[in-house]
CSV table of C-alpha atoms and ligand atoms in Angstrom, one decimal:
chain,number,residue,atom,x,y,z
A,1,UNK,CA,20.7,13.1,32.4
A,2,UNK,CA,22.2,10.0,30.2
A,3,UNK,CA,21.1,7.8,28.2
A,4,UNK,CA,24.1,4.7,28.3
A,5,UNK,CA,24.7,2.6,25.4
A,6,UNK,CA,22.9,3.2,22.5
A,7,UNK,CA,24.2,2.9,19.1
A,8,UNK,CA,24.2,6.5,17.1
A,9,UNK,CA,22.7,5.4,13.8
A,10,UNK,CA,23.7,1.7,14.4
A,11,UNK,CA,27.7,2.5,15.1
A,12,UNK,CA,29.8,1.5,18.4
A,13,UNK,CA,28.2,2.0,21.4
A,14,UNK,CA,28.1,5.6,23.4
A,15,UNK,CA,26.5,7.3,26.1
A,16,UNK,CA,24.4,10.5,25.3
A,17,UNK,CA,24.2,13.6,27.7
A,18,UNK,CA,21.1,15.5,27.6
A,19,UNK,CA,21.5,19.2,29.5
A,20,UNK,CA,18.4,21.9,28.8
A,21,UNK,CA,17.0,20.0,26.3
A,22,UNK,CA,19.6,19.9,24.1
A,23,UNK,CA,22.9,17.2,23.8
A,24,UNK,CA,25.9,18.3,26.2
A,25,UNK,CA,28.3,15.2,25.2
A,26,UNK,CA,28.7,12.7,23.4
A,27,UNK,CA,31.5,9.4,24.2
A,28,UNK,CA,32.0,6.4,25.7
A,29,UNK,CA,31.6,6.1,29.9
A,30,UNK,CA,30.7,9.1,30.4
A,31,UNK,CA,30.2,9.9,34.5
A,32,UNK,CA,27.1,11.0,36.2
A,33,UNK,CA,23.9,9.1,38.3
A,34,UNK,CA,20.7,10.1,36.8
A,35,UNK,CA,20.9,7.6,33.8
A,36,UNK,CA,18.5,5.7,31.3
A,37,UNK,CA,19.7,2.5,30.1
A,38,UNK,CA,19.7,2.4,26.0
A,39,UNK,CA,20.5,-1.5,26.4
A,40,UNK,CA,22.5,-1.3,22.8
A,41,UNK,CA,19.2,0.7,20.9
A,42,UNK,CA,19.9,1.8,17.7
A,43,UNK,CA,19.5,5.8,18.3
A,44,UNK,CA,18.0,7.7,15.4
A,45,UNK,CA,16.9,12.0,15.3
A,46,UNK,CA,13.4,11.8,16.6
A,47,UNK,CA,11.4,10.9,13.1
A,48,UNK,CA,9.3,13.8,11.5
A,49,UNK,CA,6.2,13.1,9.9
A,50,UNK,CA,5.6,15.2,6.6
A,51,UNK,CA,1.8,13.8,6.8
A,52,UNK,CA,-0.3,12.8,9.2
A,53,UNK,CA,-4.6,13.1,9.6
A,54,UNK,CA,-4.8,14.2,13.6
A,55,UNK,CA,-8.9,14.6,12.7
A,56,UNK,CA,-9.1,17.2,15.5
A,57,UNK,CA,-11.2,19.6,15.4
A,58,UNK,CA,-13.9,17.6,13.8
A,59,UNK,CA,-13.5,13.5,13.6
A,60,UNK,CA,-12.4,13.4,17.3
A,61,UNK,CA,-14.4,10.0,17.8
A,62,UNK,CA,-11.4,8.5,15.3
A,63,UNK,CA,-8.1,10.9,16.6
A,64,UNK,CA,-7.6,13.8,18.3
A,65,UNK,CA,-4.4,16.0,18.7
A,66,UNK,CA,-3.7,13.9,22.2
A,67,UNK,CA,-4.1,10.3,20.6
A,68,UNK,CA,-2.6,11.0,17.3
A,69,UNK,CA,0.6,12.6,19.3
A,70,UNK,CA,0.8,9.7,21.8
A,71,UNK,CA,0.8,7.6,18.5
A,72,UNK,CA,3.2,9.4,16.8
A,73,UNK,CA,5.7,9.5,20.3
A,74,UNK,CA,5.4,5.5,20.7
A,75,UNK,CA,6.2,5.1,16.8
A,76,UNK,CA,9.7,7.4,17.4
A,77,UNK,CA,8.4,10.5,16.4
A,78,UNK,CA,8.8,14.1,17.6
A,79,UNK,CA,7.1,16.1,15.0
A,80,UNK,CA,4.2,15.4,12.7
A,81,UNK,CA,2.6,17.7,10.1
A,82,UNK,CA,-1.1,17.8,10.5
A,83,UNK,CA,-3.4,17.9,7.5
A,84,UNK,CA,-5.3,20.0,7.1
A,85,UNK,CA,-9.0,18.1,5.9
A,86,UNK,CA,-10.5,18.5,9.5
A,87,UNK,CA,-13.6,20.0,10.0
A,88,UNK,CA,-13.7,22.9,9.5
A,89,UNK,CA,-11.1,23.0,7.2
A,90,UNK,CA,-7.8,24.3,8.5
A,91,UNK,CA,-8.1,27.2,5.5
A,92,UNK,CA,-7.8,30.4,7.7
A,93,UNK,CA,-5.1,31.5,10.1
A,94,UNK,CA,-7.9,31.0,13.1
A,95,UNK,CA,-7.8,26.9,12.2
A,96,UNK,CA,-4.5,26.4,12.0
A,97,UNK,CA,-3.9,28.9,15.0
A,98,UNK,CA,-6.0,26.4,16.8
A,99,UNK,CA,-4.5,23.4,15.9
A,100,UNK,CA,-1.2,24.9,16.7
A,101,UNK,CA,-2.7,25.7,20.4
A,102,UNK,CA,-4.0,22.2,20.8
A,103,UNK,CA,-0.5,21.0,19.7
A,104,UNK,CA,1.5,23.2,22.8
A,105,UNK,CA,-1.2,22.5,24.9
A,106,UNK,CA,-2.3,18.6,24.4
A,107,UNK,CA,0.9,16.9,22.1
A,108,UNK,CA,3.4,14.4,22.6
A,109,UNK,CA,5.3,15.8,20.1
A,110,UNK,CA,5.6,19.1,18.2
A,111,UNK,CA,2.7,19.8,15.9
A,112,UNK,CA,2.7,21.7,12.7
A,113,UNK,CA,-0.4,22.2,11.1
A,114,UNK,CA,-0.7,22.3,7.3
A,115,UNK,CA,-3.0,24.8,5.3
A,116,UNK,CA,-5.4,24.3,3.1
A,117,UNK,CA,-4.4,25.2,-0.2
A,118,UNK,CA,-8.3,26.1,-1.5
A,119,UNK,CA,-11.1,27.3,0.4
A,120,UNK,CA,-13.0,24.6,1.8
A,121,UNK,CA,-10.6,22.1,-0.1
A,122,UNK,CA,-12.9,22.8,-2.7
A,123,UNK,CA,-10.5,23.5,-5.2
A,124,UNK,CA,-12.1,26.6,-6.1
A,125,UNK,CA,-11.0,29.7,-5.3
A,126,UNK,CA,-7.4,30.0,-3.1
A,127,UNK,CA,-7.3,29.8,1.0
A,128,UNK,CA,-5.6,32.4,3.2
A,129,UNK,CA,-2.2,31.2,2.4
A,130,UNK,CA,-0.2,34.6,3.4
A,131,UNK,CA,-2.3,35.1,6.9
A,132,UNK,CA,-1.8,31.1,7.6
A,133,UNK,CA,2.2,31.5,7.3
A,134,UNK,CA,1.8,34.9,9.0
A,135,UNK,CA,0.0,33.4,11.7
A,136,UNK,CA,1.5,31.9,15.2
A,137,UNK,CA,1.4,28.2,13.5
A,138,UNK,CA,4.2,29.9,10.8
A,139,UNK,CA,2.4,27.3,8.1
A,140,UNK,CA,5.4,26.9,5.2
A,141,UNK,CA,3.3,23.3,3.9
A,142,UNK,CA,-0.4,23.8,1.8
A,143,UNK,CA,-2.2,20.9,1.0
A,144,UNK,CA,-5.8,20.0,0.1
A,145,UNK,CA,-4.9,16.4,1.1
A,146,UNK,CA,-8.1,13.8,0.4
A,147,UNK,CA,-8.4,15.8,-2.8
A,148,UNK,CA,-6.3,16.9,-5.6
A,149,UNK,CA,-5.5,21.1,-6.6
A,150,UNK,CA,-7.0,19.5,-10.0
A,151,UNK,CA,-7.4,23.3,-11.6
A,152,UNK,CA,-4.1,23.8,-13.4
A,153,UNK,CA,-4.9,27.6,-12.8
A,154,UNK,CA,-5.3,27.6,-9.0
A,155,UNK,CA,-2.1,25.5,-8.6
A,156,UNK,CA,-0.2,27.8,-11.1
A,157,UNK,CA,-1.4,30.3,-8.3
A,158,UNK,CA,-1.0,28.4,-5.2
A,159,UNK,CA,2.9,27.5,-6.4
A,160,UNK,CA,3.4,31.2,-7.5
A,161,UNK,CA,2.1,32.6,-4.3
A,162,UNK,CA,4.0,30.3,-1.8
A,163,UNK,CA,7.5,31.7,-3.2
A,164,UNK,CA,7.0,34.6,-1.2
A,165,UNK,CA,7.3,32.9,2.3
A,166,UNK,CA,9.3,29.9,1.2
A,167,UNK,CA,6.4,27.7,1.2
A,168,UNK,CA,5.8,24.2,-0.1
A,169,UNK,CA,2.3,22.7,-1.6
A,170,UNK,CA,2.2,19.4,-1.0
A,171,UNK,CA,0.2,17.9,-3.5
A,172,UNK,CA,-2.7,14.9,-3.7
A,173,UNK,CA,-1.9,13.5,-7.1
A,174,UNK,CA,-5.3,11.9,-8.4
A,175,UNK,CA,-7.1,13.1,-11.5
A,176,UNK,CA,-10.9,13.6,-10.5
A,177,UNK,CA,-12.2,12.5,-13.5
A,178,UNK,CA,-9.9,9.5,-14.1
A,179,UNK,CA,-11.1,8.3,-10.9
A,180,UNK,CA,-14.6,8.5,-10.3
A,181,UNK,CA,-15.8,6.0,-8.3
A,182,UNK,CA,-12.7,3.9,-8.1
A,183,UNK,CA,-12.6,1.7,-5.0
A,184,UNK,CA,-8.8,0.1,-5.7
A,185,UNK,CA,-5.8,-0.3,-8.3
A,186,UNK,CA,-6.7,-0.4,-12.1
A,187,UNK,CA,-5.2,-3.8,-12.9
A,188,UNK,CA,-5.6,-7.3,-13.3
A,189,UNK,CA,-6.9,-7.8,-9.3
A,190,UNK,CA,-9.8,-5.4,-10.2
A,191,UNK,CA,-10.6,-6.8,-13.5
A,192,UNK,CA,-10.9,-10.0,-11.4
A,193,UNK,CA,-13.1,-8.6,-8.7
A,194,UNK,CA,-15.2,-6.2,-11.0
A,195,UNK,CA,-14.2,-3.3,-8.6
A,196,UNK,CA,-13.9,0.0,-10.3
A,197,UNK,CA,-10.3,0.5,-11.6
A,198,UNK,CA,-7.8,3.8,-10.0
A,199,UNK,CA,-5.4,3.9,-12.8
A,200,UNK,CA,-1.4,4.9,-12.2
A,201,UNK,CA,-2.1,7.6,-15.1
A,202,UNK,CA,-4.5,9.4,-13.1
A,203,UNK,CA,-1.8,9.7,-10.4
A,204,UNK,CA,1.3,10.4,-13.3
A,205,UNK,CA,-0.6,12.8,-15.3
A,206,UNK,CA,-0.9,15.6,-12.3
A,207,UNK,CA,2.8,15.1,-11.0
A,208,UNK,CA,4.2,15.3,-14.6
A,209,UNK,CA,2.0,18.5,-14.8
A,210,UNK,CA,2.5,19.6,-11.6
A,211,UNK,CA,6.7,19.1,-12.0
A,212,UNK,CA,6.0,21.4,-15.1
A,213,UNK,CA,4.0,23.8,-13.6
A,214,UNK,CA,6.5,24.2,-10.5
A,215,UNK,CA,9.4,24.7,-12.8
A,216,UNK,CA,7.7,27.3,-14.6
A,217,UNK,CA,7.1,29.7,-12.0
A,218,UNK,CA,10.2,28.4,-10.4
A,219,UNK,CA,8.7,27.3,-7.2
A,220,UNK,CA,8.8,24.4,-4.5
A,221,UNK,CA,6.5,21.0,-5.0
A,222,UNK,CA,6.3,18.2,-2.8
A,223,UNK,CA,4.5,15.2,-4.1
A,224,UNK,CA,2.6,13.1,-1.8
A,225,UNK,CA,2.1,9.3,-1.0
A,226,UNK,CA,3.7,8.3,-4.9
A,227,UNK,CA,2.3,4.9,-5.9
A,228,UNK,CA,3.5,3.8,-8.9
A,229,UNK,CA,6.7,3.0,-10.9
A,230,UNK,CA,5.6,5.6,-13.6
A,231,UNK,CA,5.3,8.9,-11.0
A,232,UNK,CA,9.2,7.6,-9.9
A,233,UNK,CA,10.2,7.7,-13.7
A,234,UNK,CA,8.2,11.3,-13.9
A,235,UNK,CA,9.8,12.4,-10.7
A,236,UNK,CA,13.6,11.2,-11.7
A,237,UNK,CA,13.3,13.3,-15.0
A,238,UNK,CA,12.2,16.5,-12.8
A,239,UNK,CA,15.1,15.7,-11.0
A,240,UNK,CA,17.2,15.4,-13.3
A,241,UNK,CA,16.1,19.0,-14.4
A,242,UNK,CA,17.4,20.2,-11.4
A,243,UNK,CA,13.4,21.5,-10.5
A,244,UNK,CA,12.6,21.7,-7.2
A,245,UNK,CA,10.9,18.8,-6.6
A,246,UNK,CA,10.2,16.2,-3.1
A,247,UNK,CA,8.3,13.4,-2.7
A,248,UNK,CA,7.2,10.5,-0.7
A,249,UNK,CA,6.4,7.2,-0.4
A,250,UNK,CA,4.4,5.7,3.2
A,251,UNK,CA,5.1,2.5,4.6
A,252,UNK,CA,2.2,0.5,3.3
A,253,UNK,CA,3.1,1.2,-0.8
A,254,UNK,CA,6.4,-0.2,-0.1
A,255,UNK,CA,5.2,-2.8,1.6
A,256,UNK,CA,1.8,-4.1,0.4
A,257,UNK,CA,0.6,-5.0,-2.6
A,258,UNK,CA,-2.8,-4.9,-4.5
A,259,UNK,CA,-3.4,-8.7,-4.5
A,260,UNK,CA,-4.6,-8.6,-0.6
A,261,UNK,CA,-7.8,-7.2,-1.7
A,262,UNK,CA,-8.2,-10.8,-3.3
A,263,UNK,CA,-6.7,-13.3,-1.1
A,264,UNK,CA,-5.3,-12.2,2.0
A,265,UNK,CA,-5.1,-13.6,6.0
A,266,UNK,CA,-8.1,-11.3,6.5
A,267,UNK,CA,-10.0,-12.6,3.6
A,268,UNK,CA,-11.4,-11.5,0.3
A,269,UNK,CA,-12.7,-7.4,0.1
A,270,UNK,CA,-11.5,-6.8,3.6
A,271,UNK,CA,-11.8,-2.6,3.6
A,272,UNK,CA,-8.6,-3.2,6.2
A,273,UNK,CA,-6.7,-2.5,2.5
A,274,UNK,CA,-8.6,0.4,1.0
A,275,UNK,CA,-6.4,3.2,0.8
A,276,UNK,CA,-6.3,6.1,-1.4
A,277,UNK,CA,-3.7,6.1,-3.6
A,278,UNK,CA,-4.7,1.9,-3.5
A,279,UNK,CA,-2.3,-0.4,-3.0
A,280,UNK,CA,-1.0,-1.2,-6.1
A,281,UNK,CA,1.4,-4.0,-8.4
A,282,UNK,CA,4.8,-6.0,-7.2
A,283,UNK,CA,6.2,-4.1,-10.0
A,284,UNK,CA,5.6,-0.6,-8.3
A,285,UNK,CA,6.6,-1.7,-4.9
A,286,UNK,CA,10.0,-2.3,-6.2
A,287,UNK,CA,10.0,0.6,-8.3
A,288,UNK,CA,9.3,2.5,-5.1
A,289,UNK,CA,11.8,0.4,-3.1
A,290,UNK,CA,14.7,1.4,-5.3
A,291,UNK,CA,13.4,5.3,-5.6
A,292,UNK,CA,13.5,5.7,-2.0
A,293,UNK,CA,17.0,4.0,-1.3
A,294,UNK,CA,18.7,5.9,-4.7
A,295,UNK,CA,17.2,9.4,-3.6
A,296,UNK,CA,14.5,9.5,-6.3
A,297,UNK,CA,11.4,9.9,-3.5
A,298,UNK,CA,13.2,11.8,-0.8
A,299,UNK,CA,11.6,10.8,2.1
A,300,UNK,CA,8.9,8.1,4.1
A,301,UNK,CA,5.6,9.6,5.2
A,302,UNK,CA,3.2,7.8,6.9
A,303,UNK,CA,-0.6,8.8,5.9
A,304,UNK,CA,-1.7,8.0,9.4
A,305,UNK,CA,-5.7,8.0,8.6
A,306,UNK,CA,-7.4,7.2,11.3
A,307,UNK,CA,-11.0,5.6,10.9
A,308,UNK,CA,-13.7,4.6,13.8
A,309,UNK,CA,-14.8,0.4,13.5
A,310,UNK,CA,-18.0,1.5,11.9
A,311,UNK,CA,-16.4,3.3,8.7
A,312,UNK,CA,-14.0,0.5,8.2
A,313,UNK,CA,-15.9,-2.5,8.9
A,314,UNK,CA,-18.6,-2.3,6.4
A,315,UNK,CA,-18.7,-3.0,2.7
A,316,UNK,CA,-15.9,-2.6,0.5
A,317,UNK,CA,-17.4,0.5,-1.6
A,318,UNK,CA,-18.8,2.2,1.2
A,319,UNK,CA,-15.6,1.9,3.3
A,320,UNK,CA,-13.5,4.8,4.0
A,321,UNK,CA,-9.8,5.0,2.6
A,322,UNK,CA,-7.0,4.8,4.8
A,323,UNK,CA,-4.5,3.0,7.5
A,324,UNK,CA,-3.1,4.1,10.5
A,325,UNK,CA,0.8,4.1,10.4
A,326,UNK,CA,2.3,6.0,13.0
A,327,UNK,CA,3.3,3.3,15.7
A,328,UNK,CA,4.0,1.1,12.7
A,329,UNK,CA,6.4,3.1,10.4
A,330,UNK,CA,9.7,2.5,11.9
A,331,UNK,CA,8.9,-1.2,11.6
A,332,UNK,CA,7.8,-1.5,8.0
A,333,UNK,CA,10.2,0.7,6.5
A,334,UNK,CA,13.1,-1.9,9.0
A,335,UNK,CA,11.0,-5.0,6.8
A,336,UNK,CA,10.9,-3.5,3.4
A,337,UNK,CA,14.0,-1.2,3.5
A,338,UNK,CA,16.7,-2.4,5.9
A,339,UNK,CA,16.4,-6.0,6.1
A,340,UNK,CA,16.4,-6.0,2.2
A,341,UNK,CA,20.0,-4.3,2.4
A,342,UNK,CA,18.7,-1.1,0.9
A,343,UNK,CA,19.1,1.6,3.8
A,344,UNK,CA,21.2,1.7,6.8
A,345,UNK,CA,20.2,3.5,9.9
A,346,UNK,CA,21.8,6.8,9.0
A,347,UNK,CA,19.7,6.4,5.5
A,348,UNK,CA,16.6,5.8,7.1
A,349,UNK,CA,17.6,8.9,9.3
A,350,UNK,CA,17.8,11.5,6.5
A,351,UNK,CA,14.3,9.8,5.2
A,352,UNK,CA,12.5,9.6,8.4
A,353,UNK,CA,13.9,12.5,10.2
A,354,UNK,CA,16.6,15.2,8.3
A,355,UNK,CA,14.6,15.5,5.4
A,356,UNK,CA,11.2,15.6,6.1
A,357,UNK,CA,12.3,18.5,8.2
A,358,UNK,CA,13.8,20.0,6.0
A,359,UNK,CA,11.2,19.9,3.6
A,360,UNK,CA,8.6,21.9,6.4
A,361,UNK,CA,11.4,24.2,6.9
A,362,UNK,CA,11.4,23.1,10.9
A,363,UNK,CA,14.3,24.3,12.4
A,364,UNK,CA,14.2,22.7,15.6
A,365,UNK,CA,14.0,19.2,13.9
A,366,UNK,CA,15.4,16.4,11.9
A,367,UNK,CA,19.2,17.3,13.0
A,368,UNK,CA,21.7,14.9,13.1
A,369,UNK,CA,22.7,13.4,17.1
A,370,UNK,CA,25.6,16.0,17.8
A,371,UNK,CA,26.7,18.0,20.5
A,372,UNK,CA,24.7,21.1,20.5
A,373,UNK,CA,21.8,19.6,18.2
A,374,UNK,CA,18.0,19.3,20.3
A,375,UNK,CA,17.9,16.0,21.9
A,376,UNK,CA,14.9,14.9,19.9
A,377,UNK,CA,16.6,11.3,20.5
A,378,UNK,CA,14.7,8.0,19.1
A,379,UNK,CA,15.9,4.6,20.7
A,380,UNK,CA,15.1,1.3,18.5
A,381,UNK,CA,15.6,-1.9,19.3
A,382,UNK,CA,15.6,-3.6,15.6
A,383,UNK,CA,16.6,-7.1,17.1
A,384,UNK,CA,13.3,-8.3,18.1
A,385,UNK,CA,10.2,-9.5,16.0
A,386,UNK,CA,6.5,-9.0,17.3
A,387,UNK,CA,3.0,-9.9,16.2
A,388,UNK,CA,1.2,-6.5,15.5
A,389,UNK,CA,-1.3,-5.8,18.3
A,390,UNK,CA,-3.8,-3.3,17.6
A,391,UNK,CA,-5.2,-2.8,20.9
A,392,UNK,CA,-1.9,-2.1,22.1
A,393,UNK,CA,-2.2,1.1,20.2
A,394,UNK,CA,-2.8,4.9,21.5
A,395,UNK,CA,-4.2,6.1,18.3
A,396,UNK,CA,-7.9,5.9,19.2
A,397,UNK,CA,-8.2,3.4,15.8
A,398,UNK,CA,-7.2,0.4,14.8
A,399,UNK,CA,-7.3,0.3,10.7
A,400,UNK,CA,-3.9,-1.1,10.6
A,401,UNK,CA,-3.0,-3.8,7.4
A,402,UNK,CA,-0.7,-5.5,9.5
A,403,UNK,CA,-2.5,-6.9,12.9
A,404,UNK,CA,-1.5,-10.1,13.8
A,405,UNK,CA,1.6,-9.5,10.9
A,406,UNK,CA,5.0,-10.7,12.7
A,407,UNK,CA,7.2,-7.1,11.9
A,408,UNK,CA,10.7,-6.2,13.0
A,409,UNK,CA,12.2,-4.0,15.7
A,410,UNK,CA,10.3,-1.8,18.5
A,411,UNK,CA,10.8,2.0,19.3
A,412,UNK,CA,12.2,1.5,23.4
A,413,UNK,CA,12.3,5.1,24.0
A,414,UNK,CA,11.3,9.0,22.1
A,415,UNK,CA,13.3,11.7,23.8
A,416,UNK,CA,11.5,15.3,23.0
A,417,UNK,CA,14.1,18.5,23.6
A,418,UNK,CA,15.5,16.0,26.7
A,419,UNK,CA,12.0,14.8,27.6
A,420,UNK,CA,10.9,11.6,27.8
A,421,UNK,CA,7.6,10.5,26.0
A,422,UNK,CA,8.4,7.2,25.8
A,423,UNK,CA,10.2,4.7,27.9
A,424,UNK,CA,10.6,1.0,27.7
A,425,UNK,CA,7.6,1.1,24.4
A,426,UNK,CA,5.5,2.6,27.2
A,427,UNK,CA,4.2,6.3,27.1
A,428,UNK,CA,5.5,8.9,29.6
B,1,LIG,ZN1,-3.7,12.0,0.2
């Protein structure tokens, strides 16, 4: 098969053969019948997602392994992480094993569960970490995700223990104490509102301990959905240490700001933007901005949290936290990244795709569009502007910030190992 003119990370246009899943050639014109037209798409490595809420088993009225991979195939992605608050917790080799199984058997894209890091994601006493890397899911990320590994003991632990099978824990930054009962960001907005205030130090003060703790027992931390200028300013110092130290940022924190809980197109406390960590300052958004284009937070994540009508569309303090963002992502980070002049295509591929891969150890991911390399191929027109349509989703939920928000670009086509999932925006 080829896919005709597409643009490899925006450059002159090429044709693509795909043989056995993987890319056979690369050039201009090449010959051959069975063809896909790319129509000049920008083609990127299919996306990896370091962080994703598939809900199954458990919440399957809001996601299950089907939707959320059909969701993550029409956004441009070929792999997503899932985390690992289902219920049960995936905290044993058996739950991850059947994530894994649902993944071969149901997915739209390669599926890589994450462990728990405690039992229960109670922050307790330590999950199976050893049995859930051993197992058939091969689990290199931990993450009690929803909650923090507040007990500097138990991370100390978690971080020491993961060294053994070059494992990651992917941390939740949010001091429990510091934030009890916070509904949004600690700032002027929630003065205003009299909501209960979720302050950037409760968020700074575990990453700065956190970086510490990781460089003390020498071992790998990633550092999830970062909020706030401070945790960018903690994070560059780690760096700068040469600690080994990732992080994130998801499309919504670099695009959305706390004021919408105010005044937005939706009205006043619309749930739409409760999010955990909240939305937060113009200030942060920039800070994040810059971070992400000068290498500070390594990669873009999405913290697709899928949420049923009835757990969105009620108060504001009884709402649950969390957007969908897979079918969204490409677009956002195209607004707040790439029309801004901050990324190009190939930066947006090592934040999207290369890295996050790298970061889950995934070998079969995230590598760049060569001969040889799997043809997990993503075709993206960013030429065209449309109105955000929920119901044209496949997640089975619609909490999305941005309906009826004009956004750039479209994913045409996902390509997984030579596959098509999607062609012309439509699922295979
Ligand atoms: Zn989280």
């Amino acid at each position: 098969m080829i896919i005709r003119n597409v643009r490899i990370l925006g450059a002159e246009p090429a044709d693509i053969r795909v043989e056995g899943g993987a890319i056979a050639e690369i050039g201009p014109g090449l010959a051959g019948d069975d063809t896909i037209d790319g129509a000049g798409a920008v083609a990127l490595p299919g996306l990896v997602d370091l962080h994703t809420h598939l809900r199954e088993p458990g919440r399957e009225d809001a996601e299950t392994v089907q939707t959320g991979t059909q969701s993550a195939a029409r956004g441009g992605y070929t792999a997503v992480h899932a985390m690992a608050n289902t219920s049960p917790v995936a905290d044993t080799a058996g739950v991850v094993e059947q994530v894994w199984r649902l993944g071969r058997e149901f997915a739209h894209c390669d599926v890589h569960p994450v462990g728990a890091v405690t039992v229960g994601l109670e922050g307790r006493q330590l999950a199976e970490l050893g049995a859930m890397a051993d197992s058939a899911a091969r689990v290199r990320v931990f993450s009690d995700d929803g909650k923090c590994v507040d007990d500097a003991v138990l991370m100390r632990r978690a971080l020491e223990y993961v060294k053994a099978f070059d494992g990651v824990i992917a941390q939740h930054a949010q001091e429990p104490r510091l934030t009890s009962g916070a509904q949004m960001n600690e700032g002027v907005v929630s003065g205003r509102l009299g909501l209960t205030g979720w302050p950037a130090v409760a968020e700074e003060a575990i990453i700065a301990r956190d970086c510490l703790l990781a460089a003390h027992v020498g071992s790998r931390l990633h550092v999830c959905h970062v909020s706030t200028a401070g945790s960018v300013e903690i994070i560059r110092w780690a760096k700068s240490k040469g600690w080994n130290v990732t992080a994130e940022v998801t499309p919504h924190h670099l695009l959305l700001t706390d004021d919408l809980v105010e005044e937005s197109p939706v009205g006043a406390y619309n749930p739409i933007y409760k999010v955990n960590p909240p939305l937060r300052t113009h200030a942060d958004v920039e800070a994040l901005r810059a971070a992400l284009a000068d290498g500070t937070i390594d990669i873009v994540a999405t913290d697709h949290a899928p949420h049923p009508v009835e757990d969105k569309e009620t108060e504001w303090s009884a709402a649950a936290m969390g957007m969908v963002g897979l079918e969204t992502a490409l677009s956002v980070v195209q607004e707040a990244m790439v029309e801004t002049g901050l990324l190009d295509w190939a930066g947006v591929a090592q934040r999207m795709s290369v890295v996050p891969a790298r970061i889950g150890r995934l070998a079969g991911q995230g590598q760049p569009i060569e001969v040889g390399a799997p043809a997990n191929i993503t075709l993206y027109d960013p030429s065209v502007r449309t109105k955000v349509d929920p119901s044209a989703f496949a997640s089975k939920s619609r909490n999305t910030p941005y309906e009826g928000m004009t956004l750039p670009g479209r994913v045409v086509a996902t390509f997984l190992r030579g596959r098509p999932t999607v062609l012309e925006g439509k699922l295979v």
